[in-house]
mmCIF file of C-alpha atoms in Angstrom:
data_model
loop_
_atom_site.group_PDB
_atom_site.id
_atom_site.type_symbol
_atom_site.label_atom_id
_atom_site.label_comp_id
_atom_site.label_asym_id
_atom_site.label_seq_id
_atom_site.Cartn_x
_atom_site.Cartn_y
_atom_site.Cartn_z
ATOM 1 C CA MET A 659 69.989 114.950 132.570
ATOM 2 C CA ASN A 660 67.777 114.256 129.574
ATOM 3 C CA HIS A 661 68.534 115.786 125.939
ATOM 4 C CA PRO A 662 65.831 118.220 125.022
ATOM 5 C CA LEU A 663 65.037 116.631 121.766
ATOM 6 C CA CYS A 664 63.921 113.251 124.023
ATOM 7 C CA GLU A 665 61.392 114.975 125.980
ATOM 8 C CA GLN A 666 59.897 115.586 122.155
ATOM 9 C CA PHE A 667 60.565 112.071 121.086
ATOM 10 C CA LYS A 668 61.903 109.484 123.942
ATOM 11 C CA GLU A 669 62.911 107.295 120.904
ATOM 12 C CA ILE A 670 66.060 108.907 120.020
ATOM 13 C CA CYS A 671 67.886 108.719 123.132
ATOM 14 C CA LEU A 672 66.891 105.331 124.020
ATOM 15 C CA GLU A 673 70.571 103.921 123.419
ATOM 16 C CA LEU A 674 72.086 107.080 121.969
ATOM 17 C CA PRO A 675 73.690 109.167 124.690
ATOM 18 C CA ALA A 676 72.925 113.077 124.781
ATOM 19 C CA HIS A 677 76.697 113.586 124.299
ATOM 20 C CA ALA A 678 76.405 111.311 121.224
ATOM 21 C CA LEU A 679 73.399 112.766 119.893
ATOM 22 C CA ASN A 680 74.905 116.375 120.380
ATOM 23 C CA ASN A 681 77.846 115.433 118.167
ATOM 24 C CA LEU A 682 75.463 113.969 115.522
ATOM 25 C CA LEU A 683 73.926 117.219 115.333
ATOM 26 C CA THR A 684 77.080 119.255 115.241
ATOM 27 C CA VAL A 685 78.209 116.790 112.463
ATOM 28 C CA ALA A 686 74.683 117.699 110.482
ATOM 29 C CA GLN A 687 75.676 121.459 111.028
ATOM 30 C CA CYS A 688 78.743 121.844 110.100
ATOM 31 C CA ILE A 689 78.227 119.632 106.592
ATOM 32 C CA CYS A 690 75.140 121.862 105.961
ATOM 33 C CA LEU A 691 76.839 125.196 106.442
ATOM 34 C CA ALA A 692 79.776 123.978 104.949
ATOM 35 C CA ARG A 693 77.457 122.957 102.230
ATOM 36 C CA SER A 694 80.427 119.976 101.547
ATOM 37 C CA THR A 695 80.580 116.525 102.804
ATOM 38 C CA ASN A 696 84.341 116.880 102.776
ATOM 39 C CA LEU A 697 85.362 116.710 106.539
ATOM 40 C CA ALA A 698 88.501 119.254 106.142
ATOM 41 C CA LYS A 699 85.965 122.004 104.959
ATOM 42 C CA ALA A 700 83.498 121.415 107.522
ATOM 43 C CA LYS A 701 85.852 121.434 110.199
ATOM 44 C CA ASP A 702 86.111 125.326 109.812
ATOM 45 C CA TYR A 703 82.254 125.717 111.038
ATOM 46 C CA VAL A 704 82.952 123.666 114.388
ATOM 47 C CA SER A 705 83.955 126.744 116.621
ATOM 48 C CA GLN A 706 80.551 128.755 115.341
ATOM 49 C CA VAL A 707 78.280 125.546 115.918
ATOM 50 C CA LEU A 708 79.563 125.166 119.269
ATOM 51 C CA GLY A 709 79.650 128.794 120.185
ATOM 52 C CA TYR A 710 83.416 129.301 121.084
ATOM 53 C CA ALA A 711 84.879 132.564 121.461
ATOM 54 C CA GLU A 712 86.886 133.885 118.644
ATOM 55 C CA ASP A 713 90.211 134.034 120.732
ATOM 56 C CA ASN A 714 89.796 130.474 121.684
ATOM 57 C CA GLU A 715 92.700 128.230 121.223
ATOM 58 C CA VAL A 716 91.329 125.225 119.693
ATOM 59 C CA GLN A 717 93.311 124.642 116.688
ATOM 60 C CA PRO A 718 91.712 123.630 113.429
ATOM 61 C CA ARG A 719 93.191 120.026 113.785
ATOM 62 C CA ALA A 720 91.148 119.446 116.943
ATOM 63 C CA HIS A 721 88.308 120.076 115.171
ATOM 64 C CA TYR A 722 88.876 118.191 112.246
ATOM 65 C CA GLN A 723 89.765 115.371 114.712
ATOM 66 C CA ARG A 724 86.380 115.465 116.538
ATOM 67 C CA LEU A 725 84.430 115.112 113.073
ATOM 68 C CA ILE A 726 86.635 111.923 112.149
ATOM 69 C CA ARG A 727 86.157 110.583 115.707
ATOM 70 C CA PHE A 728 82.296 110.596 115.436
ATOM 71 C CA PHE A 729 82.977 108.338 112.211
ATOM 72 C CA ASP A 730 85.321 106.553 113.444
ATOM 73 C CA GLN A 731 82.909 105.410 115.844
ATOM 74 C CA ALA A 732 80.662 103.967 113.624
ATOM 75 C CA VAL A 733 82.986 101.366 112.473
ATOM 76 C CA THR A 734 81.319 97.901 113.467
ATOM 77 C CA ALA A 735 83.622 95.234 112.582
ATOM 78 C CA GLU A 736 84.863 95.122 115.973
ATOM 79 C CA GLN A 737 81.676 96.219 117.835
ATOM 80 C CA ASP A 738 79.099 94.296 116.411
ATOM 81 C CA GLY A 739 77.646 97.389 115.212
ATOM 82 C CA GLY A 740 76.238 98.636 118.445
ATOM 83 C CA PHE A 741 76.849 102.217 118.085
ATOM 84 C CA TYR A 742 76.200 102.225 114.360
ATOM 85 C CA TYR A 743 73.010 101.133 114.642
ATOM 86 C CA SER A 744 72.123 103.255 117.601
ATOM 87 C CA LEU A 745 73.167 106.251 115.263
ATOM 88 C CA GLN A 746 71.035 104.987 112.719
ATOM 89 C CA ALA A 747 68.255 104.393 114.713
ATOM 90 C CA ALA A 748 68.492 108.182 116.193
ATOM 91 C CA ILE A 749 68.667 109.685 112.332
ATOM 92 C CA HIS A 750 65.656 107.453 111.103
ATOM 93 C CA HIS A 751 63.623 108.736 113.983
ATOM 94 C CA VAL A 752 64.407 112.340 113.645
ATOM 95 C CA SER A 753 64.113 112.116 110.130
ATOM 96 C CA LEU A 754 60.602 110.597 110.437
ATOM 97 C CA GLY A 755 59.347 113.636 112.545
ATOM 98 C CA VAL A 756 60.724 115.985 109.871
ATOM 99 C CA LEU A 757 59.137 113.690 107.218
ATOM 100 C CA GLY A 758 56.058 113.744 108.919
ATOM 101 C CA ASP A 759 55.716 117.530 109.181
ATOM 102 C CA VAL A 760 56.887 117.647 105.827
ATOM 103 C CA THR A 761 54.141 115.475 104.326
ATOM 104 C CA LYS A 762 51.200 116.489 106.998
ATOM 105 C CA SER A 763 48.569 117.561 104.055
ATOM 106 C CA ARG A 764 45.916 114.379 103.693
ATOM 107 C CA SER A 765 46.023 114.134 100.003
ATOM 108 C CA ARG A 766 44.333 111.119 98.724
ATOM 109 C CA LYS A 767 46.648 110.869 95.677
ATOM 110 C CA MET A 768 48.601 107.626 95.361
ATOM 111 C CA ARG A 769 52.280 108.092 97.130
ATOM 112 C CA VAL A 770 54.920 107.944 94.082
ATOM 113 C CA LEU A 771 58.151 105.932 94.960
ATOM 114 C CA LEU A 772 61.439 106.296 93.433
ATOM 115 C CA LEU A 773 64.177 104.116 92.959
ATOM 116 C CA ASP A 774 67.889 105.021 91.427
ATOM 117 C CA GLY A 775 71.436 104.586 92.195
ATOM 118 C CA THR A 776 74.185 107.488 92.298
ATOM 119 C CA LYS A 777 77.710 106.005 91.816
ATOM 120 C CA TRP A 778 81.199 107.217 92.401
ATOM 121 C CA ALA A 779 84.740 105.957 93.755
ATOM 122 C CA VAL A 780 86.587 107.331 97.028
ATOM 123 C CA ARG A 781 90.451 106.856 97.083
ATOM 124 C CA GLY A 782 89.816 103.571 94.464
ATOM 125 C CA GLU A 783 86.874 102.072 96.537
ATOM 126 C CA LYS A 784 83.460 101.691 94.248
ATOM 127 C CA VAL A 785 80.486 103.458 96.268
ATOM 128 C CA GLN A 786 76.973 102.959 94.617
ATOM 129 C CA PHE A 787 74.114 104.271 97.108
ATOM 130 C CA LEU A 788 71.120 102.400 95.950
ATOM 131 C CA THR A 789 68.297 105.243 97.198
ATOM 132 C CA LEU A 790 64.500 105.003 97.574
ATOM 133 C CA ALA A 791 62.473 108.090 97.370
ATOM 134 C CA ILE A 792 59.036 109.494 98.343
ATOM 135 C CA VAL A 793 57.742 112.428 96.051
ATOM 136 C CA HIS A 794 55.714 114.902 97.768
ATOM 137 C CA GLN A 795 54.508 118.488 95.861
ATOM 138 C CA GLY A 796 56.759 117.635 93.151
ATOM 139 C CA VAL A 797 60.057 117.153 95.254
ATOM 140 C CA ALA A 798 61.707 113.928 95.845
ATOM 141 C CA LEU A 799 62.327 113.266 99.744
ATOM 142 C CA PRO A 800 64.895 110.262 100.401
ATOM 143 C CA LEU A 801 63.626 107.657 102.463
ATOM 144 C CA TYR A 802 66.552 105.066 102.861
ATOM 145 C CA ALA A 803 69.798 104.101 100.969
ATOM 146 C CA ASP A 804 72.524 101.769 100.724
ATOM 147 C CA ASP A 805 76.100 101.166 99.956
ATOM 148 C CA LEU A 806 76.072 98.297 97.286
ATOM 149 C CA LEU A 807 80.229 98.478 96.914
ATOM 150 C CA LYS A 808 80.046 98.096 94.027
ATOM 151 C CA ALA A 809 79.735 99.955 90.267
ATOM 152 C CA GLY A 810 77.702 97.721 88.052
ATOM 153 C CA HIS A 811 74.159 97.377 88.352
ATOM 154 C CA SER A 812 72.264 95.585 91.163
ATOM 155 C CA SER A 813 71.184 92.305 91.024
ATOM 156 C CA GLN A 814 67.446 91.486 91.325
ATOM 157 C CA THR A 815 68.186 89.800 94.925
ATOM 158 C CA GLU A 816 70.321 92.688 96.114
ATOM 159 C CA ARG A 817 66.929 94.887 95.014
ATOM 160 C CA ILE A 818 64.490 92.604 96.638
ATOM 161 C CA GLU A 819 66.891 92.678 99.991
ATOM 162 C CA PHE A 820 66.909 96.631 100.211
ATOM 163 C CA LEU A 821 63.330 96.559 99.750
ATOM 164 C CA LYS A 822 62.680 94.069 102.751
ATOM 165 C CA ARG A 823 65.368 96.287 104.816
ATOM 166 C CA ALA A 824 63.675 99.246 103.934
ATOM 167 C CA GLY A 825 60.260 97.923 104.306
ATOM 168 C CA GLU A 826 61.238 97.353 108.085
ATOM 169 C CA ARG A 827 61.349 101.466 108.327
ATOM 170 C CA PHE A 828 58.073 102.157 105.984
ATOM 171 C CA ASN A 829 55.040 100.572 104.848
ATOM 172 C CA PHE A 830 55.042 100.925 100.911
ATOM 173 C CA ARG A 831 51.765 98.826 100.084
ATOM 174 C CA ASN A 832 49.680 100.210 97.342
ATOM 175 C CA MET A 833 52.407 102.989 96.722
ATOM 176 C CA LEU A 834 53.589 103.190 93.081
ATOM 177 C CA LEU A 835 57.485 102.728 92.063
ATOM 178 C CA LEU A 836 58.961 104.430 89.317
ATOM 179 C CA GLY A 837 62.326 102.767 87.925
ATOM 180 C CA ASP A 838 64.589 103.088 85.054
ATOM 181 C CA ARG A 839 65.858 100.650 82.505
ATOM 182 C CA GLU A 840 68.610 98.816 85.075
ATOM 183 C CA TYR A 841 65.880 97.789 87.397
ATOM 184 C CA VAL A 842 64.321 94.888 85.736
ATOM 185 C CA GLY A 843 63.687 91.238 86.091
ATOM 186 C CA ILE A 844 60.885 88.852 86.111
ATOM 187 C CA GLU A 845 61.547 88.036 89.902
ATOM 188 C CA TRP A 846 62.054 91.703 90.976
ATOM 189 C CA PHE A 847 58.565 92.389 89.077
ATOM 190 C CA LYS A 848 56.811 89.829 90.856
ATOM 191 C CA ALA A 849 58.479 90.854 93.750
ATOM 192 C CA LEU A 850 57.168 94.297 93.686
ATOM 193 C CA HIS A 851 53.719 93.185 92.911
ATOM 194 C CA VAL A 852 52.925 90.182 94.695
ATOM 195 C CA ASP A 853 55.015 90.200 97.668
ATOM 196 C CA PHE A 854 55.361 93.912 98.486
ATOM 197 C CA GLY A 855 52.090 94.970 96.843
ATOM 198 C CA ILE A 856 53.804 98.084 94.971
ATOM 199 C CA GLN A 857 52.187 99.068 91.975
ATOM 200 C CA PHE A 858 55.030 100.048 89.308
ATOM 201 C CA VAL A 859 56.046 101.537 86.058
ATOM 202 C CA ILE A 860 59.544 100.554 84.958
ATOM 203 C CA ARG A 861 61.090 101.790 81.672
ATOM 204 C CA LEU A 862 62.613 98.467 79.757
ATOM 205 C CA LYS A 863 65.273 98.338 77.359
ATOM 206 C CA LYS A 864 64.413 98.303 73.686
ATOM 207 C CA GLY A 865 65.044 94.460 72.985
ATOM 208 C CA ILE A 866 63.973 92.703 76.140
ATOM 209 C CA TYR A 867 60.865 90.280 76.183
ATOM 210 C CA HIS A 868 60.145 90.032 72.883
ATOM 211 C CA GLN A 869 59.323 86.576 72.857
ATOM 212 C CA GLN A 870 56.740 87.232 75.358
ATOM 213 C CA ILE A 871 55.513 90.366 73.824
ATOM 214 C CA ASN A 872 54.532 88.351 70.560
ATOM 215 C CA GLY A 873 53.345 85.269 72.315
ATOM 216 C CA ALA A 874 50.850 87.623 73.798
ATOM 217 C CA GLY A 875 48.328 87.743 70.839
ATOM 218 C CA GLY A 876 47.434 90.422 69.001
ATOM 219 C CA LYS A 877 50.256 92.700 67.658
ATOM 220 C CA THR A 878 53.759 91.916 67.637
ATOM 221 C CA TRP A 879 56.351 94.097 68.934
ATOM 222 C CA GLU A 880 57.453 95.459 65.658
ATOM 223 C CA GLN A 881 53.973 95.980 64.810
ATOM 224 C CA MET A 882 53.035 97.967 67.594
ATOM 225 C CA GLN A 883 56.268 100.355 66.715
ATOM 226 C CA GLN A 884 54.709 100.480 63.538
ATOM 227 C CA LYS A 885 51.586 101.563 64.004
ATOM 228 C CA LEU A 886 52.793 104.627 66.622
ATOM 229 C CA ARG A 887 55.436 105.937 63.605
ATOM 230 C CA ARG A 888 52.408 106.016 61.189
ATOM 231 C CA SER A 889 49.739 107.470 63.183
ATOM 232 C CA LYS A 890 50.219 111.446 63.560
ATOM 233 C CA LYS A 891 47.808 111.428 66.646
ATOM 234 C CA LYS A 892 48.511 108.581 68.541
ATOM 235 C CA LYS A 893 50.893 109.193 71.179
ATOM 236 C CA LEU A 894 51.115 105.499 72.815
ATOM 237 C CA ILE A 895 50.379 101.588 72.118
ATOM 238 C CA SER A 896 49.674 98.745 74.968
ATOM 239 C CA LYS A 897 48.912 95.320 75.265
ATOM 240 C CA LEU A 898 48.600 92.798 78.187
ATOM 241 C CA ILE A 899 51.509 90.439 78.339
ATOM 242 C CA THR A 900 52.780 87.778 80.868
ATOM 243 C CA LEU A 901 56.020 87.568 82.695
ATOM 244 C CA GLY A 902 56.320 84.642 85.411
ATOM 245 C CA GLY A 903 52.941 84.070 85.710
ATOM 246 C CA VAL A 904 51.801 87.316 86.246
ATOM 247 C CA ALA A 905 50.069 89.811 83.923
ATOM 248 C CA TYR A 906 51.284 93.372 83.031
ATOM 249 C CA ARG A 907 50.693 95.710 80.775
ATOM 250 C CA TYR A 908 53.597 96.495 78.096
ATOM 251 C CA VAL A 909 53.517 100.549 76.669
ATOM 252 C CA ILE A 910 55.215 102.031 73.850
ATOM 253 C CA THR A 911 55.124 105.344 73.923
ATOM 254 C CA ARG A 912 57.087 108.772 72.009
ATOM 255 C CA ASN A 913 60.245 109.563 73.685
ATOM 256 C CA PRO A 914 60.487 113.159 73.663
ATOM 257 C CA LYS A 915 64.088 112.975 74.162
ATOM 258 C CA ALA A 916 64.560 110.401 70.941
ATOM 259 C CA GLY A 917 67.722 112.069 69.053
ATOM 260 C CA ASN A 918 69.636 112.319 72.362
ATOM 261 C CA LYS A 919 72.562 110.184 73.056
ATOM 262 C CA ASP A 920 71.409 107.078 74.324
ATOM 263 C CA GLU A 921 67.941 107.797 73.391
ATOM 264 C CA ASP A 922 65.927 105.507 71.749
ATOM 265 C CA GLU A 923 62.667 106.844 69.137
ATOM 266 C CA PHE A 924 60.379 105.505 71.689
ATOM 267 C CA LEU A 925 60.291 104.811 75.402
ATOM 268 C CA TYR A 926 58.937 101.109 76.318
ATOM 269 C CA LEU A 927 57.065 100.803 79.823
ATOM 270 C CA LEU A 928 55.979 97.468 82.237
ATOM 271 C CA THR A 929 53.853 98.604 84.224
ATOM 272 C CA THR A 930 50.906 97.154 86.677
ATOM 273 C CA LEU A 931 48.625 100.142 86.028
ATOM 274 C CA GLU A 932 45.306 99.608 84.213
ATOM 275 C CA SER A 933 45.751 102.553 82.412
ATOM 276 C CA ALA A 934 48.660 103.157 79.686
ATOM 277 C CA GLY A 935 48.135 106.712 79.741
ATOM 278 C CA THR A 936 48.431 107.175 83.220
ATOM 279 C CA ALA A 937 51.352 105.278 83.310
ATOM 280 C CA VAL A 938 53.107 107.287 80.753
ATOM 281 C CA SER A 939 52.385 110.472 82.989
ATOM 282 C CA GLN A 940 53.560 109.190 86.185
ATOM 283 C CA TYR A 941 56.543 107.804 84.608
ATOM 284 C CA ALA A 942 57.819 111.424 83.969
ATOM 285 C CA ILE A 943 57.515 112.154 87.492
ATOM 286 C CA ARG A 944 61.263 109.716 87.831
ATOM 287 C CA TRP A 945 63.338 112.524 87.040
ATOM 288 C CA GLN A 946 62.877 114.149 90.434
ATOM 289 C CA ILE A 947 65.219 111.497 91.690
ATOM 290 C CA GLU A 948 67.955 112.821 89.208
ATOM 291 C CA VAL A 949 67.023 116.224 90.864
ATOM 292 C CA LEU A 950 67.619 114.682 94.395
ATOM 293 C CA PHE A 951 71.061 113.368 93.511
ATOM 294 C CA ARG A 952 72.182 116.343 91.880
ATOM 295 C CA HIS A 953 70.784 118.617 95.043
ATOM 296 C CA LEU A 954 73.137 115.683 97.249
ATOM 297 C CA LYS A 955 76.272 116.477 95.220
ATOM 298 C CA SER A 956 77.339 119.114 92.849
ATOM 299 C CA ASN A 957 74.326 121.506 93.459
ATOM 300 C CA GLY A 958 74.155 121.327 96.829
ATOM 301 C CA PHE A 959 76.441 119.348 99.546
ATOM 302 C CA ASP A 960 79.486 118.042 97.059
ATOM 303 C CA LEU A 961 78.919 114.333 98.289
ATOM 304 C CA GLU A 962 81.739 113.110 95.887
ATOM 305 C CA SER A 963 83.981 114.942 97.685
ATOM 306 C CA THR A 964 83.317 112.931 101.210
ATOM 307 C CA ARG A 965 86.413 111.162 102.238
ATOM 308 C CA VAL A 966 84.872 109.380 104.491
ATOM 309 C CA GLU A 967 86.138 105.481 103.965
ATOM 310 C CA GLY A 968 83.953 102.350 104.455
ATOM 311 C CA LYS A 969 80.416 100.901 103.990
ATOM 312 C CA TYR A 970 79.091 101.574 107.178
ATOM 313 C CA LYS A 971 80.581 105.282 107.917
ATOM 314 C CA ARG A 972 79.012 106.502 104.491
ATOM 315 C CA GLU A 973 75.700 105.075 105.177
ATOM 316 C CA VAL A 974 76.044 107.583 108.413
ATOM 317 C CA MET A 975 77.065 110.235 106.423
ATOM 318 C CA MET A 976 74.250 109.498 103.974
ATOM 319 C CA GLN A 977 71.473 109.562 106.347
ATOM 320 C CA ILE A 978 72.732 112.898 107.773
ATOM 321 C CA LEU A 979 72.890 114.765 104.443
ATOM 322 C CA CYS A 980 69.543 113.300 103.983
ATOM 323 C CA LEU A 981 68.387 114.365 107.617
ATOM 324 C CA VAL A 982 69.959 118.351 106.244
ATOM 325 C CA TYR A 983 68.572 117.816 102.888
ATOM 326 C CA LEU A 984 65.056 117.168 104.304
ATOM 327 C CA LEU A 985 65.074 120.388 106.651
ATOM 328 C CA ALA A 986 65.820 122.675 103.808
ATOM 329 C CA ILE A 987 63.064 120.921 101.553
ATOM 330 C CA ARG A 988 60.882 121.914 104.538
ATOM 331 C CA GLU A 989 61.765 125.525 104.738
ATOM 332 C CA GLY A 990 61.844 125.862 100.829
ATOM 333 C CA LEU A 991 58.024 124.698 100.963
ATOM 334 C CA ARG A 992 56.900 126.824 103.583
ATOM 335 C CA PHE A 993 58.286 129.665 102.042
ATOM 336 C CA TYR A 994 56.800 129.024 98.345
ATOM 337 C CA GLN A 995 53.517 128.371 100.611
ATOM 338 C CA ARG A 996 53.642 131.821 101.796
ATOM 339 C CA CYS A 997 54.916 133.769 98.992
ATOM 340 C CA PRO A 998 53.606 131.836 96.060
ATOM 341 C CA LYS A 999 54.050 134.806 94.060
ATOM 342 C CA ALA A 1000 58.073 134.581 94.609
ATOM 343 C CA LYS A 1001 58.015 131.542 91.913
ATOM 344 C CA GLN A 1002 59.436 132.672 88.902
ATOM 345 C CA TRP A 1003 60.012 129.965 86.124
ATOM 346 C CA LYS A 1004 62.166 129.045 83.693
ATOM 347 C CA MET A 1005 61.799 126.505 80.737
ATOM 348 C CA ASP A 1006 63.778 123.396 80.391
ATOM 349 C CA TYR A 1007 63.918 122.948 76.984
ATOM 350 C CA ALA A 1008 65.972 119.310 77.338
ATOM 351 C CA ARG A 1009 62.645 117.861 79.482
ATOM 352 C CA GLY A 1010 59.951 120.593 77.744
ATOM 353 C CA VAL A 1011 58.589 121.493 81.091
ATOM 354 C CA LYS A 1012 58.930 124.437 83.311
ATOM 355 C CA THR A 1013 61.074 124.736 86.480
ATOM 356 C CA LEU A 1014 61.734 127.077 89.154
ATOM 357 C CA VAL A 1015 64.575 129.846 88.756
ATOM 358 C CA HIS A 1016 65.004 129.151 92.453
ATOM 359 C CA SER A 1017 64.402 125.399 93.408
ATOM 360 C CA VAL A 1018 62.580 124.254 96.383
ATOM 361 C CA PHE A 1019 65.854 123.097 97.882
ATOM 362 C CA ARG A 1020 67.716 126.248 97.355
ATOM 363 C CA GLN A 1021 65.752 128.536 98.287
ATOM 364 C CA GLY A 1022 65.104 126.535 101.515
ATOM 365 C CA LEU A 1023 68.567 125.994 102.002
ATOM 366 C CA SER A 1024 69.315 129.984 102.152
ATOM 367 C CA ILE A 1025 66.633 130.203 105.213
ATOM 368 C CA LEU A 1026 67.950 126.893 106.917
ATOM 369 C CA MET A 1027 71.168 127.826 107.354
ATOM 370 C CA PRO A 1028 71.179 130.670 109.660
ATOM 371 C CA ARG A 1029 68.507 129.191 111.772
ATOM 372 C CA ILE A 1030 71.024 125.998 112.712
ATOM 373 C CA ALA A 1031 74.079 128.254 112.785
ATOM 374 C CA SER A 1032 74.614 127.189 116.463
ATOM 375 C CA LEU A 1033 74.163 123.985 118.282
ATOM 376 C CA ASP A 1034 71.177 125.466 121.049
ATOM 377 C CA ASN A 1035 69.595 126.713 117.694
ATOM 378 C CA MET A 1036 69.892 123.493 116.119
ATOM 379 C CA ILE A 1037 68.324 121.785 119.175
ATOM 380 C CA ARG A 1038 65.506 124.483 119.753
ATOM 381 C CA TYR A 1039 64.869 124.248 115.840
ATOM 382 C CA LEU A 1040 64.217 120.482 115.558
ATOM 383 C CA ALA A 1041 62.537 120.175 118.925
ATOM 384 C CA SER A 1042 59.927 122.621 117.602
ATOM 385 C CA ILE A 1043 59.381 120.681 114.780
ATOM 386 C CA LEU A 1044 59.216 116.967 116.123
ATOM 387 C CA ALA A 1045 56.968 118.706 118.553
ATOM 388 C CA SER A 1046 54.113 119.037 116.323
ATOM 389 C CA SER A 1047 55.026 116.429 113.887
ATOM 390 C CA ILE A 1048 52.705 113.778 112.967
ATOM 391 C CA THR A 1049 54.327 110.299 112.013
ATOM 392 C CA PRO A 1050 53.749 109.566 108.674
ATOM 393 C CA LYS A 1051 50.844 106.415 108.305
ATOM 394 C CA TRP A 1052 53.342 104.774 105.979
ATOM 395 C CA GLY A 1053 56.681 105.192 108.465
ATOM 396 C CA HIS A 1054 57.229 102.780 111.122
ATOM 397 C CA VAL A 1055 59.028 103.783 114.441
#
């Protein structure tokens, strides 16, 4: 018998059996209801999700083993990754349907991508998820994440390969990517702009590319800073420079966080955009990926508490978590669209901006949890979304 979701989205079950899809949804629900990736906590919600009677004699240990077995099936070393890749494909198709539902507005604004990493350790094993997100209505929506299995910064080659893999699922051409200081490198810049067709604004460290900046004619790097210091009105200064045979705009602007730990007097940006002012204003959006990580971790699902070991299992966990996060964002955005007067604002003095007292994510999660309290409810809920969803133009099925 076909799974109800397959009637809406046939690609989901091309390789993934109905019972495996049910297990996937059960895991997602338990993590959401427990608000934790720690399976020892998530197990307490298995009975509720599966609709077991209160006097059911199934032991908590059995529920825990059920969740553990799901991730054990994702082990790929002995199985050539068969089940793992089927799981990934199924989660991608469902997530793409949710993304299509969330982002179906016909905005002509340039799509903004955010790149950053979050790192921690699981029983001594280094974990670092390099993560790519897209911004919609001021919220970062996760698209793709890869565990680099190390604590240090990613290399240019790793990032290029990461974007190639992500590009198999999404079309990023003509989008704008924002990145922090660790995502630099001449070959990386060239690959973004020339090979992938992606515009970018990336923050630079204070002491790099001085030779190219000074050799480009006009004011030197130090003279640019001096002019900005002397001017009370001027907010930024820029010039064209060449790196690896490609022209970019180098921008220096005042740092709103100057004086804080690890913060310089100025922000140094490299961009493919013609307008330095646009580059500065767009870069401010980068903070939203930090908000995303906070919701996945301490403010939401306690990602760092996971005890799932091994790259492949963790990547499945991350995909599931991102799907649940997308569902919460969907509900939060819909709530504030229906009830705009419910928005209450507070001042974030560290960044100099106003933020919602109840974030889109937190508001949406409160609405989502009762809607997916049982497996039957979850199936009907997702089926209703996928029935009316349109795959975004930048998404590949």
